[in-house]
Amino acid sequence: LLREDGTPQLAAPGSPGPSADEVARERRAVDTSRMVITPRESKIVQSVCFGVWLFIFIFGFVEHMNDLQKGCDPGDPKVGSLAVSDPQERALMCEECSTKNDRDCDLCAPGYYNFGTQCFKYLENLPPLTTGA
């Protein structure tokens, strides 16, 4: 076998082998040649992935809050075929109102659907979604 400079890698019997420094240099060269991406490329990939994640996180929250109905009052209508007209039932739909602003329902009573920050008894009463895009 030959080295990069053309000198033989394997010495003749009885002659000294490669020095420890040469062996370490060769191992570093082999390790470097086995790398899939360089540390610089790794940082670039990590930065791009973090940027995509941040974009999705921020604008996903903006999208979620666009035209979202809020309130501790039930979202079902008071009159109609799928109405919840009983005042006592309407009062018990939201089990836990938000302590931050008293406008959002944090926890609906069992049997009710939480749509964002408001409770509904029937899925048919959920309002249509709009997007911010």
Coordinates of C-alpha atoms in Angstrom, one line a residue:
L1 CA 0.0 0.0 0.0
L2 CA 1.1 3.5 -0.7
R3 CA 0.6 6.7 1.2
E4 CA -0.6 10.0 -0.3
D5 CA 3.0 11.1 -1.0
G6 CA 3.8 7.8 -2.8
T7 CA 6.0 6.2 -0.1
P8 CA 5.2 2.6 0.9
Q9 CA 2.8 2.2 3.8
L10 CA 4.1 -1.2 4.8
A11 CA 7.7 -1.3 5.7
A12 CA 10.0 -4.2 4.9
P13 CA 10.5 -6.8 7.7
G14 CA 12.8 -5.6 10.4
S15 CA 12.4 -1.9 9.5
P16 CA 10.5 0.4 11.8
G17 CA 6.8 0.8 11.2
P18 CA 4.9 4.1 11.0
S19 CA 5.3 6.4 14.0
A20 CA 2.5 7.0 16.5
D21 CA 2.0 10.5 15.1
E22 CA 1.5 9.1 11.6
V23 CA -0.9 6.5 12.9
A24 CA -3.0 9.2 14.7
R25 CA -3.0 11.4 11.5
E26 CA -4.2 8.4 9.4
R27 CA -7.0 7.6 11.9
R28 CA -8.1 11.3 11.9
A29 CA -8.1 11.2 8.1
V30 CA -10.2 8.0 8.0
D31 CA -12.6 9.4 10.6
T32 CA -13.0 12.6 8.6
S33 CA -13.6 10.7 5.4
R34 CA -16.5 8.7 7.1
M35 CA -18.4 11.9 8.1
V36 CA -21.7 12.2 6.3
I37 CA -22.1 15.9 6.8
T38 CA -19.6 18.4 8.2
P39 CA -20.2 20.2 11.6
R40 CA -20.9 23.4 9.6
E41 CA -23.5 21.7 7.5
S42 CA -25.0 20.2 10.7
K43 CA -25.4 23.7 12.2
I44 CA -27.1 24.9 9.0
V45 CA -29.6 22.0 8.9
Q46 CA -30.4 22.5 12.6
S47 CA -30.9 26.3 12.0
V48 CA -33.3 25.6 9.1
C49 CA -35.2 23.0 11.0
F50 CA -35.6 25.3 14.0
G51 CA -36.7 28.1 11.7
V52 CA -39.4 25.9 10.1
W53 CA -40.6 24.8 13.6
L54 CA -40.7 28.4 14.9
F55 CA -42.7 29.4 11.8
I56 CA -45.2 26.6 12.3
F57 CA -45.5 27.3 16.0
I58 CA -46.1 31.0 15.7
F59 CA -48.4 31.0 12.7
G60 CA -50.2 27.9 13.9
F61 CA -51.2 29.8 17.0
V62 CA -52.3 32.8 14.9
E63 CA -54.3 30.5 12.7
H64 CA -55.9 28.9 15.7
M65 CA -57.0 32.2 17.3
N66 CA -58.4 33.7 14.0
D67 CA -62.2 34.2 14.5
L68 CA -62.4 31.7 17.3
Q69 CA -65.5 32.0 19.4
K70 CA -64.8 32.7 23.1
G71 CA -66.9 32.6 26.2
C72 CA -68.0 30.8 29.3
D73 CA -71.5 31.0 27.9
P74 CA -72.5 28.0 25.8
G75 CA -72.1 28.2 22.0
D76 CA -75.4 26.4 21.2
P77 CA -78.3 28.6 20.2
K78 CA -81.2 29.2 22.6
V79 CA -83.9 28.4 20.0
G80 CA -84.1 26.0 17.1
S81 CA -84.1 22.2 16.6
L82 CA -80.6 21.7 18.1
A83 CA -81.0 24.4 20.8
V84 CA -80.2 24.2 24.4
S85 CA -82.9 26.4 26.0
D86 CA -82.9 25.2 29.6
P87 CA -81.2 28.0 31.6
Q88 CA -79.9 25.6 34.2
E89 CA -78.3 23.3 31.6
R90 CA -76.8 26.3 29.8
A91 CA -75.3 27.4 33.1
L92 CA -73.6 24.0 33.8
M93 CA -72.0 23.5 30.3
C94 CA -68.8 25.3 31.2
E95 CA -67.4 23.5 34.2
E96 CA -64.4 25.7 34.7
C97 CA -64.1 29.3 33.4
S98 CA -60.6 30.7 32.8
T99 CA -59.0 32.5 35.8
K100 CA -57.0 34.6 33.4
N101 CA -59.7 36.6 31.7
D102 CA -63.2 35.1 32.7
R103 CA -63.9 34.9 28.9
D104 CA -62.6 31.4 28.0
C105 CA -64.0 28.1 29.1
D106 CA -61.0 25.9 30.2
L107 CA -63.0 22.8 30.9
C108 CA -66.4 21.8 29.6
A109 CA -68.8 19.6 31.6
P110 CA -68.8 15.9 30.6
G111 CA -70.9 15.3 27.5
Y112 CA -70.1 18.7 25.9
Y113 CA -67.6 19.5 23.2
N114 CA -64.9 22.1 23.7
F115 CA -64.4 24.1 20.5
G116 CA -61.4 26.3 21.2
T117 CA -62.7 28.2 24.3
Q118 CA -66.4 27.6 24.2
C119 CA -68.6 24.6 25.0
F120 CA -71.2 23.0 22.6
K121 CA -73.7 20.2 23.2
Y122 CA -74.2 19.2 19.6
L123 CA -71.5 18.9 16.9
E124 CA -73.9 20.4 14.4
N125 CA -73.8 23.7 16.2
L126 CA -70.1 24.2 15.8
P127 CA -69.4 27.3 13.8
P128 CA -67.6 27.2 10.4
L129 CA -63.9 27.6 10.6
T130 CA -62.2 30.5 8.8
T131 CA -58.5 30.6 8.2
G132 CA -56.1 33.5 8.5
A133 CA -54.4 32.7 5.1

